[in-house]
Every structure is written in C-alpha cells, then in structure tokens.
mmCIF file of C-alpha atoms and ligand atoms in Angstrom:
data_model
loop_
_atom_site.group_PDB
_atom_site.id
_atom_site.type_symbol
_atom_site.label_atom_id
_atom_site.label_comp_id
_atom_site.label_asym_id
_atom_site.label_seq_id
_atom_site.Cartn_x
_atom_site.Cartn_y
_atom_site.Cartn_z
ATOM 1 C CA UNK A 1 -276.590 -58.957 -42.997
ATOM 2 C CA UNK A 2 -278.524 -57.247 -41.278
ATOM 3 C CA UNK A 3 -277.135 -54.962 -38.098
ATOM 4 C CA UNK A 4 -279.122 -53.906 -34.973
ATOM 5 C CA UNK A 5 -277.664 -51.083 -33.144
ATOM 6 C CA UNK A 6 -278.650 -51.358 -29.489
ATOM 7 C CA UNK A 7 -279.290 -48.132 -27.931
ATOM 8 C CA UNK A 8 -280.806 -47.454 -24.389
ATOM 9 C CA UNK A 9 -280.959 -44.016 -23.067
ATOM 10 C CA UNK A 10 -282.133 -42.676 -19.969
ATOM 11 C CA UNK A 11 -282.235 -38.608 -19.834
ATOM 12 C CA UNK A 12 -279.854 -38.235 -23.739
ATOM 13 C CA UNK A 13 -282.084 -36.081 -25.270
ATOM 14 C CA UNK A 14 -278.401 -33.842 -25.261
ATOM 15 C CA UNK A 15 -276.743 -36.773 -26.912
ATOM 16 C CA UNK A 16 -279.248 -38.508 -28.568
ATOM 17 C CA UNK A 17 -278.978 -36.766 -32.226
ATOM 18 C CA UNK A 18 -275.803 -37.167 -31.969
ATOM 19 C CA UNK A 19 -275.043 -39.969 -31.572
ATOM 20 C CA UNK A 20 -277.774 -40.824 -34.510
ATOM 21 C CA UNK A 21 -276.634 -38.415 -37.700
ATOM 22 C CA UNK A 22 -272.960 -40.159 -36.182
ATOM 23 C CA UNK A 23 -274.414 -44.154 -36.743
ATOM 24 C CA UNK A 24 -275.577 -42.083 -40.311
ATOM 25 C CA UNK A 25 -272.107 -40.469 -41.397
ATOM 26 C CA UNK A 26 -269.857 -43.934 -39.501
ATOM 27 C CA UNK A 27 -272.232 -47.242 -40.610
ATOM 28 C CA UNK A 28 -275.160 -47.051 -42.534
ATOM 29 C CA UNK A 29 -273.014 -46.721 -45.518
ATOM 30 C CA UNK A 30 -271.244 -49.942 -45.417
ATOM 31 C CA UNK A 31 -274.347 -51.266 -43.468
ATOM 32 C CA UNK A 32 -276.846 -50.764 -45.736
ATOM 33 C CA UNK A 33 -279.792 -53.294 -43.295
ATOM 34 C CA UNK A 34 -279.533 -51.011 -40.472
ATOM 35 C CA UNK A 35 -281.674 -51.424 -37.493
ATOM 36 C CA UNK A 36 -281.522 -48.668 -34.428
ATOM 37 C CA UNK A 37 -283.351 -49.583 -31.853
ATOM 38 C CA UNK A 38 -283.856 -47.034 -29.284
ATOM 39 C CA UNK A 39 -284.941 -47.630 -25.588
ATOM 40 C CA UNK A 40 -285.568 -45.202 -23.678
ATOM 41 C CA UNK A 41 -284.809 -45.848 -19.893
ATOM 42 C CA UNK A 42 -288.104 -43.446 -18.212
ATOM 43 C CA UNK A 43 -286.003 -40.469 -19.329
ATOM 44 C CA UNK A 44 -287.825 -37.366 -17.844
ATOM 45 C CA UNK A 45 -286.453 -35.475 -20.713
ATOM 46 C CA UNK A 46 -286.993 -35.029 -23.908
ATOM 47 C CA UNK A 47 -285.542 -38.042 -25.026
ATOM 48 C CA UNK A 48 -288.615 -39.641 -26.204
ATOM 49 C CA UNK A 49 -289.721 -36.635 -27.744
ATOM 50 C CA UNK A 50 -286.235 -37.062 -29.946
ATOM 51 C CA UNK A 51 -286.425 -40.431 -31.163
ATOM 52 C CA UNK A 52 -289.693 -40.183 -31.713
ATOM 53 C CA UNK A 53 -289.155 -37.500 -33.951
ATOM 54 C CA UNK A 54 -285.620 -40.065 -35.564
ATOM 55 C CA UNK A 55 -288.514 -42.878 -35.742
ATOM 56 C CA UNK A 56 -290.791 -40.306 -38.363
ATOM 57 C CA UNK A 57 -288.698 -39.656 -40.238
ATOM 58 C CA UNK A 58 -286.400 -42.713 -40.740
ATOM 59 C CA UNK A 59 -288.274 -46.259 -40.694
ATOM 60 C CA UNK A 60 -284.863 -47.820 -39.648
ATOM 61 C CA UNK A 61 -285.469 -46.570 -36.022
ATOM 62 C CA UNK A 62 -287.081 -48.193 -33.681
ATOM 63 C CA UNK A 63 -287.750 -47.278 -30.761
ATOM 64 C CA UNK A 64 -289.667 -48.524 -27.056
ATOM 65 C CA UNK A 65 -290.471 -46.112 -23.764
ATOM 66 C CA UNK A 66 -290.006 -48.004 -20.765
ATOM 67 C CA UNK A 67 -292.898 -46.855 -18.192
ATOM 68 C CA UNK A 68 -289.601 -45.467 -15.637
ATOM 69 C CA UNK A 69 -286.663 -45.916 -14.674
ATOM 70 C CA UNK A 70 -285.925 -49.496 -14.648
ATOM 71 C CA UNK A 71 -282.577 -49.860 -15.304
ATOM 72 C CA UNK A 72 -280.344 -49.522 -18.546
ATOM 73 C CA UNK A 73 -279.960 -53.582 -17.951
ATOM 74 C CA UNK A 74 -283.756 -53.594 -18.371
ATOM 75 C CA UNK A 75 -283.491 -51.438 -20.966
ATOM 76 C CA UNK A 76 -280.079 -53.973 -22.745
ATOM 77 C CA UNK A 77 -283.077 -56.287 -22.165
ATOM 78 C CA UNK A 78 -285.293 -54.990 -24.365
ATOM 79 C CA UNK A 79 -283.616 -53.538 -27.049
ATOM 80 C CA UNK A 80 -282.108 -57.455 -27.315
ATOM 81 C CA UNK A 81 -285.448 -58.523 -27.686
ATOM 82 C CA UNK A 82 -286.664 -56.301 -29.836
ATOM 83 C CA UNK A 83 -283.169 -56.170 -32.365
ATOM 84 C CA UNK A 84 -284.116 -58.400 -35.854
ATOM 85 C CA UNK A 85 -280.440 -58.440 -36.755
ATOM 86 C CA UNK A 86 -277.965 -61.465 -37.584
ATOM 87 C CA UNK A 87 -275.469 -59.483 -35.874
ATOM 88 C CA UNK A 88 -276.392 -56.731 -32.401
ATOM 89 C CA UNK A 89 -274.555 -53.809 -31.404
ATOM 90 C CA UNK A 90 -274.877 -53.070 -28.200
ATOM 91 C CA UNK A 91 -273.884 -49.491 -27.263
ATOM 92 C CA UNK A 92 -273.800 -46.562 -24.716
ATOM 93 C CA UNK A 93 -275.672 -43.197 -25.977
ATOM 94 C CA UNK A 94 -273.444 -40.775 -24.277
ATOM 95 C CA UNK A 95 -271.028 -40.837 -28.057
ATOM 96 C CA UNK A 96 -268.090 -42.443 -24.892
ATOM 97 C CA UNK A 97 -268.584 -46.135 -27.025
ATOM 98 C CA UNK A 98 -267.314 -44.469 -30.452
ATOM 99 C CA UNK A 99 -269.384 -45.277 -33.889
ATOM 100 C CA UNK A 100 -266.957 -46.264 -35.546
ATOM 101 C CA UNK A 101 -265.660 -48.701 -33.600
ATOM 102 C CA UNK A 102 -268.067 -51.069 -35.483
ATOM 103 C CA UNK A 103 -266.737 -51.242 -38.590
ATOM 104 C CA UNK A 104 -263.448 -52.891 -36.869
ATOM 105 C CA UNK A 105 -266.273 -54.914 -34.662
ATOM 106 C CA UNK A 106 -267.757 -55.905 -38.376
ATOM 107 C CA UNK A 107 -264.538 -57.212 -39.468
ATOM 108 C CA UNK A 108 -263.608 -59.470 -37.115
ATOM 109 C CA UNK A 109 -267.324 -60.715 -37.060
ATOM 110 C CA UNK A 110 -267.380 -61.684 -40.421
ATOM 111 C CA UNK A 111 -264.761 -64.505 -39.125
ATOM 112 C CA UNK A 112 -267.312 -65.799 -37.717
ATOM 113 C CA UNK A 113 -266.671 -64.788 -34.468
ATOM 114 C CA UNK A 114 -270.222 -64.299 -31.830
ATOM 115 C CA UNK A 115 -268.712 -61.384 -29.728
ATOM 116 C CA UNK A 116 -266.756 -58.720 -30.627
ATOM 117 C CA UNK A 117 -265.677 -56.949 -27.440
ATOM 118 C CA UNK A 118 -264.554 -53.471 -27.221
ATOM 119 C CA UNK A 119 -262.319 -53.304 -24.336
ATOM 120 C CA UNK A 120 -261.754 -48.931 -23.323
ATOM 121 C CA UNK A 121 -258.415 -47.476 -21.534
ATOM 122 C CA UNK A 122 -258.542 -45.763 -18.228
ATOM 123 C CA UNK A 123 -257.789 -42.556 -19.923
ATOM 124 C CA UNK A 124 -259.180 -39.910 -18.267
ATOM 125 C CA UNK A 125 -260.792 -41.512 -15.254
ATOM 126 C CA UNK A 126 -260.644 -40.305 -12.148
ATOM 127 C CA UNK A 127 -257.643 -41.929 -10.026
ATOM 128 C CA UNK A 128 -259.720 -43.683 -6.896
ATOM 129 C CA UNK A 129 -262.068 -45.695 -9.359
ATOM 130 C CA UNK A 130 -259.071 -46.626 -11.672
ATOM 131 C CA UNK A 131 -257.605 -48.262 -8.973
ATOM 132 C CA UNK A 132 -260.909 -49.235 -6.957
ATOM 133 C CA UNK A 133 -261.761 -51.239 -10.795
ATOM 134 C CA UNK A 134 -258.558 -52.602 -11.087
ATOM 135 C CA UNK A 135 -259.206 -54.264 -7.740
ATOM 136 C CA UNK A 136 -262.468 -55.357 -7.653
ATOM 137 C CA UNK A 137 -261.867 -56.995 -11.359
ATOM 138 C CA UNK A 138 -258.469 -59.081 -9.708
ATOM 139 C CA UNK A 139 -261.010 -59.618 -6.441
ATOM 140 C CA UNK A 140 -263.765 -60.558 -8.701
ATOM 141 C CA UNK A 141 -261.857 -63.024 -11.077
ATOM 142 C CA UNK A 142 -261.544 -65.252 -8.318
ATOM 143 C CA UNK A 143 -264.093 -65.240 -6.735
ATOM 144 C CA UNK A 144 -266.446 -65.754 -10.272
ATOM 145 C CA UNK A 145 -267.078 -69.027 -12.367
ATOM 146 C CA UNK A 146 -267.430 -66.535 -15.008
ATOM 147 C CA UNK A 147 -264.536 -64.765 -16.714
ATOM 148 C CA UNK A 148 -264.854 -60.785 -16.020
ATOM 149 C CA UNK A 149 -262.370 -58.266 -18.061
ATOM 150 C CA UNK A 150 -260.910 -54.647 -16.687
ATOM 151 C CA UNK A 151 -262.548 -52.186 -19.441
ATOM 152 C CA UNK A 152 -265.123 -54.554 -21.070
ATOM 153 C CA UNK A 153 -268.405 -52.935 -20.547
ATOM 154 C CA UNK A 154 -271.213 -53.784 -22.781
ATOM 155 C CA UNK A 155 -270.296 -52.012 -26.519
ATOM 156 C CA UNK A 156 -269.989 -55.225 -27.874
ATOM 157 C CA UNK A 157 -270.893 -57.168 -31.272
ATOM 158 C CA UNK A 158 -273.723 -60.076 -30.822
ATOM 159 C CA UNK A 159 -274.688 -62.560 -33.041
ATOM 160 C CA UNK A 160 -278.246 -63.984 -33.500
ATOM 161 C CA UNK A 161 -277.178 -66.650 -31.575
ATOM 162 C CA UNK A 162 -275.536 -65.275 -28.979
ATOM 163 C CA UNK A 163 -278.689 -62.870 -28.529
ATOM 164 C CA UNK A 164 -281.110 -66.078 -28.646
ATOM 165 C CA UNK A 165 -278.509 -67.379 -25.754
ATOM 166 C CA UNK A 166 -279.283 -64.259 -23.745
ATOM 167 C CA UNK A 167 -282.672 -63.894 -23.910
ATOM 168 C CA UNK A 168 -282.758 -67.417 -23.151
ATOM 169 C CA UNK A 169 -282.379 -66.266 -19.479
ATOM 170 C CA UNK A 170 -284.466 -65.457 -16.885
ATOM 171 C CA UNK A 171 -283.508 -63.781 -14.388
ATOM 172 C CA UNK A 172 -284.778 -60.575 -12.826
ATOM 173 C CA UNK A 173 -281.782 -59.741 -10.903
ATOM 174 C CA UNK A 174 -279.350 -58.832 -14.460
ATOM 175 C CA UNK A 175 -275.531 -58.203 -14.392
ATOM 176 C CA UNK A 176 -275.063 -57.747 -18.151
ATOM 177 C CA UNK A 177 -271.101 -57.942 -17.485
ATOM 178 C CA UNK A 178 -271.214 -61.448 -15.944
ATOM 179 C CA UNK A 179 -274.028 -63.028 -18.385
ATOM 180 C CA UNK A 180 -271.733 -61.943 -21.348
ATOM 181 C CA UNK A 181 -269.778 -64.058 -19.536
ATOM 182 C CA UNK A 182 -271.973 -67.244 -18.818
ATOM 183 C CA UNK A 183 -272.921 -67.533 -22.864
ATOM 184 C CA UNK A 184 -269.591 -68.421 -24.052
ATOM 185 C CA UNK A 185 -268.558 -68.339 -27.935
ATOM 186 C CA UNK A 186 -265.598 -67.034 -28.499
ATOM 187 C CA UNK A 187 -264.256 -63.561 -27.406
ATOM 188 C CA UNK A 188 -262.522 -60.860 -29.740
ATOM 189 C CA UNK A 189 -261.010 -57.901 -28.117
ATOM 190 C CA UNK A 190 -260.830 -54.794 -29.602
ATOM 191 C CA UNK A 191 -259.165 -51.600 -27.527
ATOM 192 C CA UNK A 192 -260.278 -47.892 -28.054
ATOM 193 C CA UNK A 193 -259.272 -45.387 -26.118
ATOM 194 C CA UNK A 194 -262.112 -43.654 -23.353
ATOM 195 C CA UNK A 195 -263.430 -40.851 -24.354
ATOM 196 C CA UNK A 196 -265.595 -37.777 -22.267
ATOM 197 C CA UNK A 197 -269.626 -37.694 -22.547
ATOM 198 C CA UNK A 198 -270.987 -36.109 -25.132
ATOM 199 C CA UNK A 199 -273.118 -34.164 -22.960
ATOM 200 C CA UNK A 200 -275.299 -34.759 -20.153
ATOM 201 C CA UNK A 201 -274.029 -36.224 -16.936
ATOM 202 C CA UNK A 202 -273.395 -39.777 -15.678
ATOM 203 C CA UNK A 203 -275.711 -41.821 -13.285
ATOM 204 C CA UNK A 204 -272.580 -43.624 -11.829
ATOM 205 C CA UNK A 205 -272.472 -42.098 -8.013
ATOM 206 C CA UNK A 206 -269.650 -44.345 -6.594
ATOM 207 C CA UNK A 207 -272.275 -45.963 -3.414
ATOM 208 C CA UNK A 208 -274.030 -47.307 -7.294
ATOM 209 C CA UNK A 209 -270.583 -48.671 -8.569
ATOM 210 C CA UNK A 210 -270.035 -50.385 -5.231
ATOM 211 C CA UNK A 211 -273.460 -51.505 -4.852
ATOM 212 C CA UNK A 212 -272.686 -53.195 -8.647
ATOM 213 C CA UNK A 213 -270.041 -54.681 -7.522
ATOM 214 C CA UNK A 214 -271.552 -56.594 -5.368
ATOM 215 C CA UNK A 215 -274.233 -57.248 -7.417
ATOM 216 C CA UNK A 216 -271.692 -59.022 -9.225
ATOM 217 C CA UNK A 217 -270.285 -61.313 -6.515
ATOM 218 C CA UNK A 218 -273.513 -61.947 -5.297
ATOM 219 C CA UNK A 219 -275.312 -62.588 -8.723
ATOM 220 C CA UNK A 220 -273.112 -65.047 -10.150
ATOM 221 C CA UNK A 221 -272.054 -67.717 -7.170
ATOM 222 C CA UNK A 222 -273.001 -68.747 -3.911
ATOM 223 C CA UNK A 223 -269.647 -68.403 -2.918
ATOM 224 C CA UNK A 224 -269.912 -66.052 0.154
ATOM 225 C CA UNK A 225 -271.640 -68.576 1.771
ATOM 226 C CA UNK A 226 -269.292 -70.769 1.250
ATOM 227 C CA UNK A 227 -266.727 -68.879 2.945
ATOM 228 C CA UNK A 228 -268.699 -67.510 6.062
ATOM 229 C CA UNK A 229 -268.465 -71.775 6.232
ATOM 230 C CA UNK A 230 -264.840 -71.621 6.176
ATOM 231 C CA UNK A 231 -264.670 -68.167 8.242
ATOM 232 C CA UNK A 232 -267.267 -69.293 10.899
ATOM 233 C CA UNK A 233 -265.070 -72.666 10.870
ATOM 234 C CA UNK A 234 -262.423 -70.803 11.635
ATOM 235 C CA UNK A 235 -263.508 -68.515 14.187
ATOM 236 C CA UNK A 236 -264.512 -72.525 16.304
ATOM 237 C CA UNK A 237 -260.664 -73.499 16.175
ATOM 238 C CA UNK A 238 -259.803 -70.162 17.534
ATOM 239 C CA UNK A 239 -262.075 -69.925 20.002
ATOM 240 C CA UNK A 240 -261.719 -73.687 21.166
ATOM 241 C CA UNK A 241 -257.792 -72.828 20.834
ATOM 242 C CA UNK A 242 -258.715 -70.046 23.188
ATOM 243 C CA UNK A 243 -260.680 -72.165 25.601
ATOM 244 C CA UNK A 244 -257.533 -74.919 25.781
ATOM 245 C CA UNK A 245 -254.656 -72.238 26.987
ATOM 246 C CA UNK A 246 -257.581 -69.888 29.713
ATOM 247 C CA UNK A 247 -257.965 -73.807 30.807
ATOM 248 C CA UNK A 248 -254.434 -74.421 30.856
ATOM 249 C CA UNK A 249 -253.581 -71.211 32.332
ATOM 250 C CA UNK A 250 -256.468 -71.744 35.026
ATOM 251 C CA UNK A 251 -255.036 -75.017 35.728
ATOM 252 C CA UNK A 252 -251.554 -74.018 36.219
ATOM 253 C CA UNK A 253 -251.948 -70.710 38.261
ATOM 254 C CA UNK A 254 -254.902 -71.317 39.823
ATOM 255 C CA UNK A 255 -258.965 -69.098 38.260
ATOM 256 C CA UNK A 256 -258.000 -65.696 36.349
ATOM 257 C CA UNK A 257 -260.924 -63.036 37.171
ATOM 258 C CA UNK A 258 -260.414 -60.432 35.209
ATOM 259 C CA UNK A 259 -261.611 -60.541 31.791
ATOM 260 C CA UNK A 260 -263.769 -56.977 30.812
ATOM 261 C CA UNK A 261 -261.622 -56.692 27.577
ATOM 262 C CA UNK A 262 -261.149 -60.301 26.181
ATOM 263 C CA UNK A 263 -265.255 -60.152 27.018
ATOM 264 C CA UNK A 264 -265.784 -57.702 25.470
ATOM 265 C CA UNK A 265 -263.845 -58.272 22.150
ATOM 266 C CA UNK A 266 -265.244 -61.769 21.892
ATOM 267 C CA UNK A 267 -268.570 -60.917 21.909
ATOM 268 C CA UNK A 268 -268.403 -57.077 20.369
ATOM 269 C CA UNK A 269 -266.504 -59.305 17.232
ATOM 270 C CA UNK A 270 -268.322 -62.567 16.910
ATOM 271 C CA UNK A 271 -271.422 -60.603 16.757
ATOM 272 C CA UNK A 272 -270.123 -58.495 13.837
ATOM 273 C CA UNK A 273 -269.306 -61.622 12.313
ATOM 274 C CA UNK A 274 -272.514 -62.409 12.829
ATOM 275 C CA UNK A 275 -274.533 -59.756 11.548
ATOM 276 C CA UNK A 276 -272.262 -59.983 8.039
ATOM 277 C CA UNK A 277 -272.929 -63.325 7.966
ATOM 278 C CA UNK A 278 -276.650 -62.527 8.572
ATOM 279 C CA UNK A 279 -276.833 -60.190 5.500
ATOM 280 C CA UNK A 280 -274.886 -62.425 2.947
ATOM 281 C CA UNK A 281 -277.871 -65.096 3.866
ATOM 282 C CA UNK A 282 -280.848 -62.062 3.782
ATOM 283 C CA UNK A 283 -279.303 -60.905 0.540
ATOM 284 C CA UNK A 284 -279.221 -64.046 -1.212
ATOM 285 C CA UNK A 285 -282.880 -65.074 0.147
ATOM 286 C CA UNK A 286 -283.927 -61.469 -1.510
ATOM 287 C CA UNK A 287 -282.797 -61.997 -4.773
ATOM 288 C CA UNK A 288 -284.768 -65.593 -4.277
ATOM 289 C CA UNK A 289 -287.057 -63.959 -3.254
ATOM 290 C CA UNK A 290 -286.705 -61.324 -6.755
ATOM 291 C CA UNK A 291 -286.578 -64.098 -8.909
ATOM 292 C CA UNK A 292 -289.776 -66.331 -7.418
ATOM 293 C CA UNK A 293 -292.157 -63.630 -8.468
ATOM 294 C CA UNK A 294 -291.040 -63.635 -11.434
ATOM 295 C CA UNK A 295 -292.372 -60.222 -12.502
ATOM 296 C CA UNK A 296 -291.553 -58.687 -16.085
ATOM 297 C CA UNK A 297 -288.754 -56.647 -16.058
ATOM 298 C CA UNK A 298 -289.856 -53.342 -17.715
ATOM 299 C CA UNK A 299 -293.397 -52.355 -18.479
ATOM 300 C CA UNK A 300 -293.464 -50.286 -21.649
ATOM 301 C CA UNK A 301 -295.221 -47.651 -22.271
ATOM 302 C CA UNK A 302 -295.222 -46.878 -26.070
ATOM 303 C CA UNK A 303 -293.143 -47.972 -28.798
ATOM 304 C CA UNK A 304 -292.954 -48.063 -32.180
ATOM 305 C CA UNK A 305 -292.587 -51.730 -33.616
ATOM 306 C CA UNK A 306 -296.489 -51.564 -34.531
ATOM 307 C CA UNK A 307 -299.329 -53.927 -32.665
ATOM 308 C CA UNK A 308 -297.968 -57.075 -30.778
ATOM 309 C CA UNK A 309 -294.121 -56.380 -31.273
ATOM 310 C CA UNK A 310 -293.849 -55.144 -27.308
ATOM 311 C CA UNK A 311 -292.713 -57.211 -24.423
HETATM 312 N N1 LIG B 1 -278.890 -45.614 -18.747
HETATM 313 C C1 LIG B 1 -280.014 -46.028 -19.013
HETATM 314 N N2 LIG B 1 -280.792 -46.593 -17.752
HETATM 315 C C2 LIG B 1 -279.803 -45.875 -16.372
HETATM 316 C C3 LIG B 1 -278.828 -45.342 -16.178
HETATM 317 C C4 LIG B 1 -278.431 -45.354 -17.909
HETATM 318 O O1 LIG B 1 -280.270 -46.508 -20.187
HETATM 319 O O2 LIG B 1 -280.364 -46.353 -15.598
HETATM 320 C C5 LIG B 1 -278.114 -45.707 -20.112
HETATM 321 C C6 LIG B 1 -277.532 -44.007 -20.092
HETATM 322 O O3 LIG B 1 -278.247 -43.316 -21.197
HETATM 323 C C7 LIG B 1 -276.466 -44.027 -21.442
HETATM 324 C C8 LIG B 1 -276.025 -45.873 -20.998
HETATM 325 O O4 LIG B 1 -276.789 -46.528 -20.159
HETATM 326 O O5 LIG B 1 -276.477 -44.326 -22.501
HETATM 327 C C9 LIG B 1 -274.681 -45.692 -19.373
HETATM 328 O O6 LIG B 1 -274.872 -44.682 -19.230
HETATM 329 P P1 LIG B 1 -273.973 -43.336 -18.128
HETATM 330 O O7 LIG B 1 -273.168 -43.617 -18.964
HETATM 331 O O8 LIG B 1 -274.658 -42.724 -17.312
HETATM 332 O O9 LIG B 1 -272.806 -44.501 -18.132
HETATM 333 P P2 LIG B 1 -271.216 -44.447 -17.329
HETATM 334 O O10 LIG B 1 -270.810 -44.014 -19.142
HETATM 335 O O11 LIG B 1 -271.354 -43.495 -16.651
HETATM 336 O O12 LIG B 1 -271.040 -45.838 -17.206
HETATM 337 MG MG1 LIG B 2 -272.004 -43.110 -20.027
#
C-alpha cells in the first residue's frame, strides 16, 4: 500500500524538519511506500528553502509552493490533489498531530475504513476557548445537516475514494470540517492527548476562529435564511397583538398620545433585526458571487512535481 502524508505549512521553518525526521523514524519503517507532500502556503520565512533541501535529499518528498498565503483549506486541497497514495493522511506541520498516531490509524484503515479520524482532548487549551468551542459544536450540530465533532480536526487518514470524493467538490469556499462529514463513509475515531506546538506560533486568533465558526454555519445550509423567515413572522405576530391591544385601549380609555419610548424601542429593534438579516442575505450573496467567479483555489509558484503535474 502507498501512503501519502499531506502537510500544509505556513511559516513553519522551525518545525518542518522536525516533523520530517519524526515521520521517517515513526512511520517510514512500517510503510515502505511513503510519499510526503508538503504545501508551502506562501510562507514569508525560509520554509520553502527547507522543503527544497528535504526534497533534494529524499525523493519521497514532494512540495508545492503557493505564490502567496491562500489559507490552510487551499493548502490542504493542493496536497490532496498532489497525493497519489491509496491512503492519505492530512496533518499539521507543528507536531501537534503526533506522527506515531498514524500507525494506530493504519491499523484501523486496514480493516477497510474510509476515514480514520484523530480526536484531540482539550487539555491545555485556554478555558474560554474550550467553553466557546463546546458551545459552538453543540449549536452547530443542531443547525447543520452534516455531523461535526468537537476536537475532530483535519488530522485524519482518508482512503483513495474518500479523497476523490473530496476532490470532486468544486466549491471555492471550502469548510473542510463539513466536507469530511458530507462525503460520508465509515468514520472511526482515535483519541489522543492534546500536544503543544513544537515551535513557531499559531496564526489563529480569537476573531479568526469566530469568523471560521460563522463560515461553518453558512457553508453548509441555508438555515439562517429560514430562521429569518420565522423570526420575521414572530415579529409580525407580536406587533399585530400589540396593535390590537393599543386599539382596544384607545377604544376603552380614549386616545393615549404619549409613547415616545415605545416608538424609539420599536424603531431601533426592528431596524436592528432588519440589518442582521440583511447581513445574512448579503453573506449568502457574497458567497454566490465568489463561487460564480470560478477562480482557482490557489496559484502555484514552484513545485517539484515535474512537468504537467502542477495545478
Ligand atoms: N497553515 C496554513 N496556512 C495558513 C495557516 C496555517 O497552511 O494560512 C497550516 C500551519 O502551517 C499548520 C496548520 O495549518 O501546519 C495548522 O495551523 P496552526 O498550527 O496555526 O493552527 P492550530 O493548530 O492553532 O489550529
Ligand atoms: Mg497547530
């Protein structure tokens, strides 16, 4: 069996070699036919030079380098397109995904499972982030039609047909967590202890995570649009009842003129709701716009894939 390991790298000069060595030590002895696909996602440090050096010394190493930073999703896509293995592992460069776990994944994989998913514990995470994540997954699983698991990231082993299914999805806006669920196939989960980064720094700020969360909701269904219909109807019903009450009041006790606070409250609340839903609609239109452009997901500047292999 041929195994490919896909590693998206953005400014990982400190750790790429560490990861490479540890893959050689842990995985290579068990997997004779190994391919390592590194995707340099527009690093501004010497990651590309490091990759070139690795590739020069070891022909199992293949790399693709982007012309700028296109994001991890694009990097993973490029890696999956490049990988030729019967099984493909996706893992981070920072050694937060222990290479040794690949052996356990392979054992499960040999039973014919299409997705072997590593699930990390949340030990050592900031408390606020843990709480928010938990809440997020609870909410998400209610809203989204595909299952999303807490702690189940991109670290996983996919079969060839699972990779092909992922590659068959042409969307520009890629939310991998959802795509992995969407393609289906049997998932087996392997738990592992959370590990701290081996070096460098995470590029995920809280704001970016929140935006990522919103992406998740938006890219998998149109329920926010549906929700706006229901909330709109509720508001209409409430205002109708209020109107009836006002009329009854006026009939019973005469016209009641003062009502400044009520007016301001109604105007601000309603315009708030309208702005939010305008935003929701706008977000979907923006997505349609991006998809309609049919731009490539990334631009490659160099690779060592040989003529005709770059995408
Ligand atoms: N990464 C990438 N492009 C980006 C950001 C990150 O390819 O724009 C890679 C990064 O090099 C690493 C993986 O994605 O291999 C996960 O990134 P990071 O460790 O920053 O995220 P975290 O582990 O905090 O979720
Ligand atoms: Mg990391």
